[in-house]
Amino acid sequence: MSSITPNSSAFAAAAAAAVTIVSKCTVCPDSDSSLGGLPLSVSDLPMLSCHYIQKGLFFPSPQMPIASLVSLLTSSLSGALSLFPPLAGRLSTLPDGRILVSCNDAGVEFAYATAYSLTLPDLLPPSSDVPAAVKSLFPLDGAISFHGHFRPLASFQLTELADGAVFLGAAVNHAVVDGTSFWNFFNAWAELCRRGSPSPPDFRRNYFGDSKAVLRFPGGRGPEVTFPVDAPLRERIFRLSREAIFELKSRANDGFANVAAVGDPNAEIYGKQVHDPKAVMAYKEEQISSFQSLCAHVWRSVTRARKQLPPEAMTTFRMAVNCRHRVEPQVAPDYFGNAIQSIPTTAAVREVVGRDLRWAAGLLHRNVASHGNETIRRGVAVWEAAPRCFPLGNPDGAGLTMGSSHRFPMYEGNDFGWGLPAAVRSGRANKFDGKMSAFPGREGGGSVELEVCLAPETMEALLRDEEFMSYVTE
């Protein structure tokens, strides 16, 4: 008897069969763009070998006919593209090898689909792996960002389920946007649906836009994905409450996780003067953050679960960070494009597993805290000396990569006029053993949802890890 792994081609085909594309159209901006060409930055170019970003939102049944819903989404999408014209363009390589976004108003794809054999509970089962059928709700599956030379830079799919619930899935070129830009666009689209007036982003190419570095592809073939796309994986959403994350932060900070608020009478105990805001701020900067504490907890837990790793092996935890506020002069918060770098933290398996949470969290904290203007510029200089695509993946089987952000406005910013999303999910793109993404918890308040992709045997061991699971709410 043959078996089908959850991300095998046969399994994907079976899941996709549940979805029927009813209609597809090209949506163009409702006004002509005057931007011309936007050169890709030193943070955009490495993403050319990555898949398109695939993120989407489940909504309970909207209280309007589906034809009206499609009309509303496409008309507001046209307005959103006028505010974000690069998404309606295409990539173009100039004779000197420079690659830019040609804002030519060529448009994006929008599809309406049905999946009448699936319901919202089917696709959001509690305490279970993410169903493979979720991956079939996204367009441009398998598209690599370099393909933006001849494919749309963005594509969207609205899928109606049997119970009237809908899923709005997006695939957007990763060489054109990072997570910040992606969700800024999504929020603007939602605001237009509510008849609001969102502001356009900042298109100035001031994130190392003066770089002369060129990323060349011999023969014009373009890059390939840097990790095996058909390796067996299990994917699961782990929910951690605000209280659980606070407890992790308290452990990482020796029990003093909530100290240093101005006016806190306990601050003097820790050598801080409550009337000195600078001292209090300095203490806050010394603190290990909630998210760093969570990441350290996951790093230790997954490394324990990887039973095959010898104690002397090295394990690396990578965190993607937004550099907009870290460079000098700062880049605008709504800068459109990629403005991210990856921070690697490496340690021996025996230390990550054998030492306490504070030790691992301290490593992550020091690396993040020191990643300022000088470090960022040094990283850019290293890349300019030898331009290459970002080596996404986990070749030694000991790595973890954290993407997305629990601070992105995935819920509160995405009310399209019929209520907040029920859940955020992602597609098959850029997933490998050890890839994780952080989402805000739907209930807010500092809760976090972690999307975790692991080799099947590692996921099985993680689910049996009592310390890890004691912090998971379901």
Tab-separated table of C-alpha atoms in Angstrom:
chain	number	residue	atom	x	y	z
A	1	MET	CA	0.000	0.000	0.000
A	2	SER	CA	1.537	3.324	-1.046
A	3	SER	CA	1.462	6.359	1.213
A	4	ILE	CA	1.056	10.016	0.273
A	5	THR	CA	3.000	12.587	2.255
A	6	PRO	CA	1.119	15.824	3.104
A	7	ASN	CA	3.090	17.966	0.663
A	8	SER	CA	3.608	15.440	-2.120
A	9	SER	CA	2.438	16.206	-5.659
A	10	ALA	CA	-0.305	13.564	-5.491
A	11	PHE	CA	-1.610	14.919	-2.205
A	12	ALA	CA	-1.573	18.475	-3.529
A	13	ALA	CA	-3.455	17.415	-6.629
A	14	ALA	CA	-6.116	15.672	-4.543
A	15	ALA	CA	-6.579	18.767	-2.383
A	16	ALA	CA	-6.701	21.101	-5.377
A	17	ALA	CA	-9.459	19.013	-6.945
A	18	ALA	CA	-11.794	20.292	-4.253
A	19	VAL	CA	-11.442	23.835	-5.600
A	20	THR	CA	-13.097	24.999	-8.826
A	21	ILE	CA	-12.102	28.279	-10.486
A	22	VAL	CA	-15.379	29.885	-11.574
A	23	SER	CA	-14.031	33.107	-13.075
A	24	LYS	CA	-10.762	34.966	-13.488
A	25	CYS	CA	-10.032	38.509	-14.589
A	26	THR	CA	-7.259	41.071	-14.784
A	27	VAL	CA	-7.687	44.074	-12.489
A	28	CYS	CA	-5.841	47.274	-13.403
A	29	PRO	CA	-5.407	50.503	-11.426
A	30	ASP	CA	-8.291	52.924	-11.786
A	31	SER	CA	-5.825	55.711	-12.622
A	32	ASP	CA	-2.579	55.765	-14.599
A	33	SER	CA	0.699	55.452	-12.728
A	34	SER	CA	3.368	58.134	-12.991
A	35	LEU	CA	6.050	56.278	-11.016
A	36	GLY	CA	7.953	54.841	-13.970
A	37	GLY	CA	10.570	52.326	-12.849
A	38	LEU	CA	11.577	51.522	-9.263
A	39	PRO	CA	14.987	49.815	-9.012
A	40	LEU	CA	15.159	46.804	-6.723
A	41	SER	CA	17.177	47.499	-3.575
A	42	VAL	CA	19.906	45.424	-1.933
A	43	SER	CA	17.128	43.951	0.225
A	44	ASP	CA	14.822	43.222	-2.737
A	45	LEU	CA	17.308	41.488	-5.023
A	46	PRO	CA	18.167	38.531	-2.747
A	47	MET	CA	14.467	37.608	-2.696
A	48	LEU	CA	14.358	36.825	-6.425
A	49	SER	CA	14.862	33.118	-5.687
A	50	CYS	CA	12.070	33.035	-3.079
A	51	HIS	CA	8.507	32.031	-3.780
A	52	TYR	CA	5.851	34.718	-3.851
A	53	ILE	CA	4.517	35.544	-0.377
A	54	GLN	CA	1.289	33.585	0.101
A	55	LYS	CA	-0.956	34.782	2.904
A	56	GLY	CA	-4.703	34.821	3.247
A	57	LEU	CA	-7.666	35.347	5.541
A	58	PHE	CA	-10.667	33.195	6.452
A	59	PHE	CA	-13.936	35.053	7.066
A	60	PRO	CA	-17.277	33.752	8.352
A	61	SER	CA	-20.090	34.073	5.846
A	62	PRO	CA	-20.362	37.700	4.636
A	63	GLN	CA	-23.897	39.040	4.679
A	64	MET	CA	-24.063	39.883	0.984
A	65	PRO	CA	-24.560	37.967	-2.269
A	66	ILE	CA	-21.343	36.521	-3.639
A	67	ALA	CA	-21.686	38.475	-6.891
A	68	SER	CA	-21.813	41.718	-4.911
A	69	LEU	CA	-18.843	40.609	-2.850
A	70	VAL	CA	-16.721	39.896	-5.938
A	71	SER	CA	-17.718	43.235	-7.445
A	72	LEU	CA	-16.827	45.101	-4.252
A	73	LEU	CA	-13.448	43.383	-3.958
A	74	THR	CA	-12.424	43.936	-7.574
A	75	SER	CA	-13.512	47.586	-7.683
A	76	SER	CA	-11.723	48.387	-4.420
A	77	LEU	CA	-8.699	46.401	-5.584
A	78	SER	CA	-8.516	48.675	-8.621
A	79	GLY	CA	-8.417	51.666	-6.288
A	80	ALA	CA	-5.796	50.017	-4.085
A	81	LEU	CA	-3.563	49.409	-7.099
A	82	SER	CA	-3.690	53.124	-7.875
A	83	LEU	CA	-2.211	53.715	-4.419
A	84	PHE	CA	0.277	50.832	-4.865
A	85	PRO	CA	1.060	50.900	-8.619
A	86	PRO	CA	4.209	48.719	-8.399
A	87	LEU	CA	1.992	45.707	-7.690
A	88	ALA	CA	0.263	46.224	-11.043
A	89	GLY	CA	3.584	46.279	-12.901
A	90	ARG	CA	6.179	43.751	-13.994
A	91	LEU	CA	9.878	43.202	-13.380
A	92	SER	CA	12.279	44.369	-16.062
A	93	THR	CA	16.018	43.759	-16.494
A	94	LEU	CA	17.960	46.600	-18.092
A	95	PRO	CA	20.914	46.033	-20.466
A	96	ASP	CA	23.373	46.775	-17.644
A	97	GLY	CA	21.814	44.030	-15.505
A	98	ARG	CA	19.883	46.248	-13.106
A	99	ILE	CA	16.405	44.959	-12.264
A	100	LEU	CA	13.509	47.274	-11.605
A	101	VAL	CA	9.761	47.275	-11.162
A	102	SER	CA	8.208	48.741	-14.269
A	103	CYS	CA	5.019	50.452	-13.079
A	104	ASN	CA	3.240	49.872	-16.390
A	105	ASP	CA	-0.313	49.244	-15.072
A	106	ALA	CA	-0.377	45.737	-16.606
A	107	GLY	CA	-2.605	44.633	-13.747
A	108	VAL	CA	-3.050	41.749	-11.328
A	109	GLU	CA	-5.075	38.547	-11.427
A	110	PHE	CA	-8.278	38.092	-9.458
A	111	ALA	CA	-10.084	34.737	-9.374
A	112	TYR	CA	-13.361	33.647	-7.838
A	113	ALA	CA	-13.469	29.969	-6.869
A	114	THR	CA	-15.738	27.545	-5.037
A	115	ALA	CA	-14.912	24.656	-2.715
A	116	TYR	CA	-18.322	23.206	-1.926
A	117	SER	CA	-16.910	20.055	-0.330
A	118	LEU	CA	-15.144	22.113	2.362
A	119	THR	CA	-16.357	24.156	5.326
A	120	LEU	CA	-14.660	26.543	7.735
A	121	PRO	CA	-14.447	23.899	10.519
A	122	ASP	CA	-12.884	21.480	8.008
A	123	LEU	CA	-10.078	23.917	7.282
A	124	LEU	CA	-9.595	25.204	10.856
A	125	PRO	CA	-9.612	22.018	12.920
A	126	PRO	CA	-8.503	22.495	16.553
A	127	SER	CA	-5.425	20.647	17.827
A	128	SER	CA	-4.555	19.271	14.417
A	129	ASP	CA	-2.132	19.768	11.550
A	130	VAL	CA	-3.039	22.400	8.959
A	131	PRO	CA	-5.142	20.582	6.325
A	132	ALA	CA	-3.447	20.229	2.952
A	133	ALA	CA	-6.557	21.659	1.279
A	134	VAL	CA	-5.656	25.106	2.645
A	135	LYS	CA	-2.746	25.241	0.186
A	136	SER	CA	-5.146	24.909	-2.740
A	137	LEU	CA	-6.784	28.237	-1.851
A	138	PHE	CA	-3.821	30.304	-3.068
A	139	PRO	CA	-2.955	31.479	-6.593
A	140	LEU	CA	0.463	31.377	-8.290
A	141	ASP	CA	1.534	28.266	-6.412
A	142	GLY	CA	5.209	27.564	-7.036
A	143	ALA	CA	5.908	30.942	-8.628
A	144	ILE	CA	9.380	32.325	-7.941
A	145	SER	CA	9.855	36.067	-7.580
A	146	PHE	CA	12.108	36.237	-10.659
A	147	HIS	CA	9.052	35.089	-12.643
A	148	GLY	CA	7.661	38.576	-12.133
A	149	HIS	CA	9.356	39.404	-15.435
A	150	PHE	CA	6.510	37.606	-17.218
A	151	ARG	CA	3.872	36.882	-14.563
A	152	PRO	CA	1.743	39.304	-12.522
A	153	LEU	CA	3.452	40.664	-9.433
A	154	ALA	CA	0.310	39.945	-7.431
A	155	SER	CA	-2.611	37.571	-7.706
A	156	PHE	CA	-5.696	37.114	-5.528
A	157	GLN	CA	-8.285	34.384	-5.111
A	158	LEU	CA	-11.624	34.525	-3.302
A	159	THR	CA	-12.858	31.014	-2.493
A	160	GLU	CA	-16.422	30.370	-1.310
A	161	LEU	CA	-16.878	27.365	0.988
A	162	ALA	CA	-19.921	25.142	1.445
A	163	ASP	CA	-21.059	26.928	4.617
A	164	GLY	CA	-20.839	30.393	3.046
A	165	ALA	CA	-17.501	31.239	4.645
A	166	VAL	CA	-14.864	32.681	2.323
A	167	PHE	CA	-11.101	32.718	2.055
A	168	LEU	CA	-9.263	35.661	0.499
A	169	GLY	CA	-5.834	34.452	-0.581
A	170	ALA	CA	-2.980	36.542	-1.971
A	171	ALA	CA	0.302	35.792	-3.690
A	172	VAL	CA	2.637	38.797	-3.962
A	173	ASN	CA	6.155	38.956	-5.367
A	174	HIS	CA	8.707	38.802	-2.534
A	175	ALA	CA	11.265	40.876	-4.460
A	176	VAL	CA	8.701	43.700	-4.499
A	177	VAL	CA	7.354	43.520	-0.935
A	178	ASP	CA	8.318	42.357	2.507
A	179	GLY	CA	5.767	41.525	5.196
A	180	THR	CA	5.375	45.156	6.267
A	181	SER	CA	4.562	46.298	2.711
A	182	PHE	CA	2.336	43.267	2.094
A	183	TRP	CA	0.085	43.986	5.067
A	184	ASN	CA	0.093	47.752	4.431
A	185	PHE	CA	-1.377	46.979	1.024
A	186	PHE	CA	-3.901	44.494	2.409
A	187	ASN	CA	-5.013	47.012	5.053
A	188	ALA	CA	-5.438	49.740	2.415
A	189	TRP	CA	-7.538	47.396	0.263
A	190	ALA	CA	-9.760	46.598	3.253
A	191	GLU	CA	-10.109	50.281	4.087
A	192	LEU	CA	-11.218	51.073	0.538
A	193	CYS	CA	-13.825	48.321	0.817
A	194	ARG	CA	-15.152	50.177	3.863
A	195	ARG	CA	-15.212	53.382	1.796
A	196	GLY	CA	-12.218	54.819	3.627
A	197	SER	CA	-9.370	56.916	2.238
A	198	PRO	CA	-6.025	55.226	2.912
A	199	SER	CA	-2.773	57.060	2.209
A	200	PRO	CA	-0.275	55.868	-0.398
A	201	PRO	CA	3.018	54.396	0.880
A	202	ASP	CA	6.487	55.913	0.545
A	203	PHE	CA	8.002	54.940	-2.810
A	204	ARG	CA	11.307	56.752	-2.346
A	205	ARG	CA	14.126	54.272	-2.943
A	206	ASN	CA	16.045	55.339	0.142
A	207	TYR	CA	16.808	51.902	1.532
A	208	PHE	CA	20.290	51.693	-0.020
A	209	GLY	CA	18.794	52.763	-3.315
A	210	ASP	CA	22.108	54.202	-4.435
A	211	SER	CA	23.795	50.792	-4.498
A	212	LYS	CA	25.598	49.931	-7.727
A	213	ALA	CA	25.564	46.190	-7.045
A	214	VAL	CA	24.001	44.020	-9.757
A	215	LEU	CA	22.726	40.483	-9.314
A	216	ARG	CA	23.320	38.664	-12.616
A	217	PHE	CA	21.761	35.467	-13.895
A	218	PRO	CA	23.746	33.785	-16.703
A	219	GLY	CA	21.653	33.163	-19.769
A	220	GLY	CA	18.738	35.048	-18.246
A	221	ARG	CA	17.359	31.805	-16.832
A	222	GLY	CA	16.912	33.219	-13.374
A	223	PRO	CA	17.507	31.540	-10.021
A	224	GLU	CA	16.106	28.352	-8.575
A	225	VAL	CA	14.586	27.823	-5.145
A	226	THR	CA	17.372	27.051	-2.670
A	227	PHE	CA	15.615	24.261	-0.708
A	228	PRO	CA	13.864	20.975	-1.622
A	229	VAL	CA	10.203	21.810	-2.202
A	230	ASP	CA	8.921	18.219	-2.031
A	231	ALA	CA	10.530	17.134	1.249
A	232	PRO	CA	7.932	15.642	3.644
A	233	LEU	CA	6.675	18.176	6.185
A	234	ARG	CA	4.086	18.551	8.879
A	235	GLU	CA	2.632	21.994	9.514
A	236	ARG	CA	0.819	23.051	12.652
A	237	ILE	CA	-0.472	26.213	14.335
A	238	PHE	CA	0.496	26.561	18.000
A	239	ARG	CA	-1.400	29.175	20.001
A	240	LEU	CA	0.195	30.814	23.007
A	241	SER	CA	-1.817	33.089	25.257
A	242	ARG	CA	-0.655	36.427	26.598
A	243	GLU	CA	-0.221	34.797	30.009
A	244	ALA	CA	1.932	31.968	28.631
A	245	ILE	CA	4.201	34.385	26.812
A	246	PHE	CA	4.449	36.602	29.885
A	247	GLU	CA	5.560	33.575	31.885
A	248	LEU	CA	8.267	32.809	29.304
A	249	LYS	CA	9.438	36.417	29.442
A	250	SER	CA	9.518	36.276	33.221
A	251	ARG	CA	11.643	33.118	33.107
A	252	ALA	CA	14.016	34.662	30.582
A	253	ASN	CA	14.439	37.750	32.758
A	254	ASP	CA	14.865	35.853	36.041
A	255	GLY	CA	11.297	36.571	37.080
A	256	PHE	CA	11.372	40.328	36.547
A	257	ALA	CA	9.544	40.517	33.224
A	258	ASN	CA	7.229	43.390	34.067
A	259	VAL	CA	9.655	45.733	35.784
A	260	ALA	CA	10.703	49.180	34.561
A	261	ALA	CA	7.417	50.890	33.907
A	262	VAL	CA	7.877	54.561	34.781
A	263	GLY	CA	6.663	55.087	38.324
A	264	ASP	CA	6.857	51.381	39.229
A	265	PRO	CA	7.677	51.410	42.979
A	266	ASN	CA	9.623	48.154	42.555
A	267	ALA	CA	12.061	49.681	40.083
A	268	GLU	CA	14.433	50.818	42.832
A	269	ILE	CA	14.869	47.198	43.864
A	270	TYR	CA	16.609	46.625	40.568
A	271	GLY	CA	18.846	49.647	40.856
A	272	LYS	CA	16.703	52.003	38.797
A	273	GLN	CA	15.429	55.380	39.842
A	274	VAL	CA	11.707	55.670	39.195
A	275	HIS	CA	11.995	59.403	38.554
A	276	ASP	CA	14.659	58.875	35.849
A	277	PRO	CA	12.972	58.036	32.523
A	278	LYS	CA	16.375	57.510	30.858
A	279	ALA	CA	17.313	54.887	33.426
A	280	VAL	CA	13.957	53.186	33.029
A	281	MET	CA	14.316	53.183	29.235
A	282	ALA	CA	17.817	51.749	29.529
A	283	TYR	CA	16.451	48.972	31.706
A	284	LYS	CA	13.744	48.212	29.164
A	285	GLU	CA	16.400	47.910	26.470
A	286	GLU	CA	18.334	45.492	28.671
A	287	GLN	CA	15.267	43.319	29.114
A	288	ILE	CA	14.787	40.250	26.986
A	289	SER	CA	11.559	40.835	25.060
A	290	SER	CA	8.492	38.632	25.038
A	291	PHE	CA	9.142	37.563	21.474
A	292	GLN	CA	12.824	36.804	22.067
A	293	SER	CA	11.771	34.700	25.058
A	294	LEU	CA	9.246	32.838	22.894
A	295	CYS	CA	11.811	32.270	20.145
A	296	ALA	CA	14.315	30.894	22.656
A	297	HIS	CA	11.650	28.530	24.000
A	298	VAL	CA	10.924	27.243	20.487
A	299	TRP	CA	14.646	26.967	19.641
A	300	ARG	CA	15.307	24.820	22.711
A	301	SER	CA	12.175	22.699	22.198
A	302	VAL	CA	12.702	21.935	18.510
A	303	THR	CA	16.393	21.233	19.038
A	304	ARG	CA	15.418	18.720	21.749
A	305	ALA	CA	12.910	17.182	19.355
A	306	ARG	CA	15.555	16.672	16.665
A	307	LYS	CA	16.809	13.455	18.193
A	308	GLN	CA	19.275	12.854	15.362
A	309	LEU	CA	21.428	15.892	16.166
A	310	PRO	CA	24.706	15.107	17.958
A	311	PRO	CA	25.549	17.316	20.968
A	312	GLU	CA	28.538	18.886	19.214
A	313	ALA	CA	26.510	19.945	16.141
A	314	MET	CA	25.820	23.643	15.655
A	315	THR	CA	22.265	24.916	15.462
A	316	THR	CA	21.236	28.302	14.066
A	317	PHE	CA	18.134	30.371	14.780
A	318	ARG	CA	17.429	33.035	12.143
A	319	MET	CA	15.129	35.987	12.777
A	320	ALA	CA	13.966	38.378	10.054
A	321	VAL	CA	14.059	41.974	11.304
A	322	ASN	CA	12.592	45.187	9.926
A	323	CYS	CA	15.443	47.631	9.308
A	324	ARG	CA	13.325	50.707	8.589
A	325	HIS	CA	13.844	52.166	12.068
A	326	ARG	CA	17.325	50.681	12.552
A	327	VAL	CA	19.210	52.563	9.836
A	328	GLU	CA	20.384	56.182	10.016
A	329	PRO	CA	18.724	58.189	8.689
A	330	GLN	CA	15.617	56.138	9.327
A	331	VAL	CA	13.458	54.890	6.466
A	332	ALA	CA	9.742	55.732	6.596
A	333	PRO	CA	7.574	53.118	8.348
A	334	ASP	CA	5.463	52.878	5.185
A	335	TYR	CA	8.464	52.501	2.846
A	336	PHE	CA	7.282	50.222	0.028
A	337	GLY	CA	9.652	47.359	-0.707
A	338	ASN	CA	11.894	45.052	1.260
A	339	ALA	CA	13.804	46.592	4.155
A	340	ILE	CA	14.709	43.461	6.075
A	341	GLN	CA	17.759	41.484	7.102
A	342	SER	CA	18.169	38.055	8.659
A	343	ILE	CA	19.908	37.815	12.031
A	344	PRO	CA	21.529	34.402	12.642
A	345	THR	CA	22.317	33.196	16.161
A	346	THR	CA	24.411	30.027	16.371
A	347	ALA	CA	25.263	27.756	19.289
A	348	ALA	CA	26.120	24.124	19.993
A	349	VAL	CA	23.184	21.738	20.372
A	350	ARG	CA	24.422	20.682	23.821
A	351	GLU	CA	24.257	24.272	25.043
A	352	VAL	CA	20.877	25.138	23.561
A	353	VAL	CA	19.376	21.977	25.053
A	354	GLY	CA	21.406	21.836	28.258
A	355	ARG	CA	21.361	25.426	29.430
A	356	ASP	CA	18.332	27.367	30.642
A	357	LEU	CA	15.869	29.534	28.764
A	358	ARG	CA	17.540	32.749	29.891
A	359	TRP	CA	20.832	31.709	28.297
A	360	ALA	CA	19.308	31.028	24.853
A	361	ALA	CA	17.070	34.095	25.060
A	362	GLY	CA	20.077	36.213	26.026
A	363	LEU	CA	21.925	35.125	22.883
A	364	LEU	CA	18.988	36.144	20.707
A	365	HIS	CA	18.500	39.402	22.592
A	366	ARG	CA	22.129	40.502	22.250
A	367	ASN	CA	22.131	39.806	18.522
A	368	VAL	CA	18.895	41.703	17.930
A	369	ALA	CA	19.865	44.620	20.190
A	370	SER	CA	23.202	45.048	18.407
A	371	HIS	CA	21.664	44.982	14.928
A	372	GLY	CA	21.768	48.719	14.335
A	373	ASN	CA	22.912	51.049	11.591
A	374	GLU	CA	26.554	49.967	11.613
A	375	THR	CA	25.750	46.245	11.506
A	376	ILE	CA	23.159	46.716	8.771
A	377	ARG	CA	25.546	48.720	6.602
A	378	ARG	CA	28.288	46.169	7.132
A	379	GLY	CA	25.900	43.437	5.977
A	380	VAL	CA	25.015	45.463	2.893
A	381	ALA	CA	28.705	45.951	2.063
A	382	VAL	CA	29.352	42.212	2.362
A	383	TRP	CA	26.428	41.479	0.038
A	384	GLU	CA	27.496	44.133	-2.484
A	385	ALA	CA	30.951	42.554	-2.658
A	386	ALA	CA	29.391	39.222	-3.673
A	387	PRO	CA	25.713	39.609	-4.656
A	388	ARG	CA	23.650	36.455	-4.339
A	389	CYS	CA	20.112	35.276	-3.669
A	390	PHE	CA	19.154	34.606	-0.083
A	391	PRO	CA	19.939	30.943	0.746
A	392	LEU	CA	16.569	30.066	2.243
A	393	GLY	CA	16.393	26.565	3.701
A	394	ASN	CA	17.852	24.218	6.284
A	395	PRO	CA	20.624	22.213	4.594
A	396	ASP	CA	22.170	20.765	7.772
A	397	GLY	CA	18.856	19.892	9.430
A	398	ALA	CA	19.728	21.906	12.541
A	399	GLY	CA	18.351	25.336	11.666
A	400	LEU	CA	15.231	27.320	12.455
A	401	THR	CA	14.003	30.379	10.556
A	402	MET	CA	11.406	32.767	11.992
A	403	GLY	CA	9.501	34.874	9.490
A	404	SER	CA	6.504	37.211	9.462
A	405	SER	CA	5.688	39.084	12.694
A	406	HIS	CA	3.218	38.951	15.548
A	407	ARG	CA	3.029	42.746	15.213
A	408	PHE	CA	1.672	42.775	11.657
A	409	PRO	CA	-1.937	44.065	11.465
A	410	MET	CA	-3.467	40.831	10.198
A	411	TYR	CA	-6.741	41.085	12.103
A	412	GLU	CA	-7.647	44.594	13.225
A	413	GLY	CA	-6.501	46.140	9.935
A	414	ASN	CA	-8.368	43.735	7.675
A	415	ASP	CA	-12.061	44.363	8.175
A	416	PHE	CA	-13.374	44.536	4.596
A	417	GLY	CA	-16.796	45.593	5.792
A	418	TRP	CA	-18.197	42.304	7.039
A	419	GLY	CA	-16.195	41.771	10.228
A	420	LEU	CA	-12.754	40.666	11.332
A	421	PRO	CA	-11.056	37.596	9.872
A	422	ALA	CA	-11.534	34.266	11.625
A	423	ALA	CA	-7.960	33.142	10.963
A	424	VAL	CA	-4.766	33.845	9.020
A	425	ARG	CA	-3.141	31.093	6.994
A	426	SER	CA	-0.307	30.818	4.485
A	427	GLY	CA	0.284	28.739	1.385
A	428	ARG	CA	2.978	26.302	0.362
A	429	ALA	CA	5.487	29.052	-0.431
A	430	ASN	CA	8.941	29.129	1.186
A	431	LYS	CA	8.296	26.239	3.565
A	432	PHE	CA	10.906	23.751	4.706
A	433	ASP	CA	11.922	21.856	7.824
A	434	GLY	CA	12.391	24.486	10.526
A	435	LYS	CA	10.472	27.344	8.869
A	436	MET	CA	8.194	29.210	11.260
A	437	SER	CA	5.996	32.283	11.001
A	438	ALA	CA	4.630	34.420	13.816
A	439	PHE	CA	1.069	35.740	13.606
A	440	PRO	CA	-0.797	37.826	16.176
A	441	GLY	CA	-3.378	35.861	18.121
A	442	ARG	CA	-6.924	36.646	17.039
A	443	GLU	CA	-7.896	37.537	20.602
A	444	GLY	CA	-5.132	40.161	20.684
A	445	GLY	CA	-3.620	41.312	23.948
A	446	GLY	CA	-0.163	39.993	23.134
A	447	SER	CA	-1.170	36.435	22.261
A	448	VAL	CA	0.719	34.786	19.407
A	449	GLU	CA	0.046	32.056	16.862
A	450	LEU	CA	3.099	30.190	15.598
A	451	GLU	CA	2.955	28.443	12.262
A	452	VAL	CA	5.585	25.692	12.495
A	453	CYS	CA	6.826	23.444	9.675
A	454	LEU	CA	8.943	20.441	10.667
A	455	ALA	CA	10.021	17.029	9.452
A	456	PRO	CA	7.298	14.544	10.494
A	457	GLU	CA	9.419	12.772	13.107
A	458	THR	CA	10.467	16.089	14.654
A	459	MET	CA	6.870	17.326	14.848
A	460	GLU	CA	5.842	14.075	16.513
A	461	ALA	CA	8.568	14.491	19.128
A	462	LEU	CA	7.662	18.157	19.683
A	463	LEU	CA	4.033	17.245	20.355
A	464	ARG	CA	5.252	14.850	23.066
A	465	ASP	CA	7.508	17.502	24.657
A	466	GLU	CA	5.760	18.316	27.933
A	467	GLU	CA	7.626	21.566	28.564
A	468	PHE	CA	6.816	22.949	25.108
A	469	MET	CA	3.183	21.855	25.107
A	470	SER	CA	2.574	23.220	28.611
A	471	TYR	CA	2.657	26.729	27.090
A	472	VAL	CA	0.308	25.901	24.179
A	473	THR	CA	-3.353	26.715	24.634
A	474	GLU	CA	-4.604	24.212	22.035
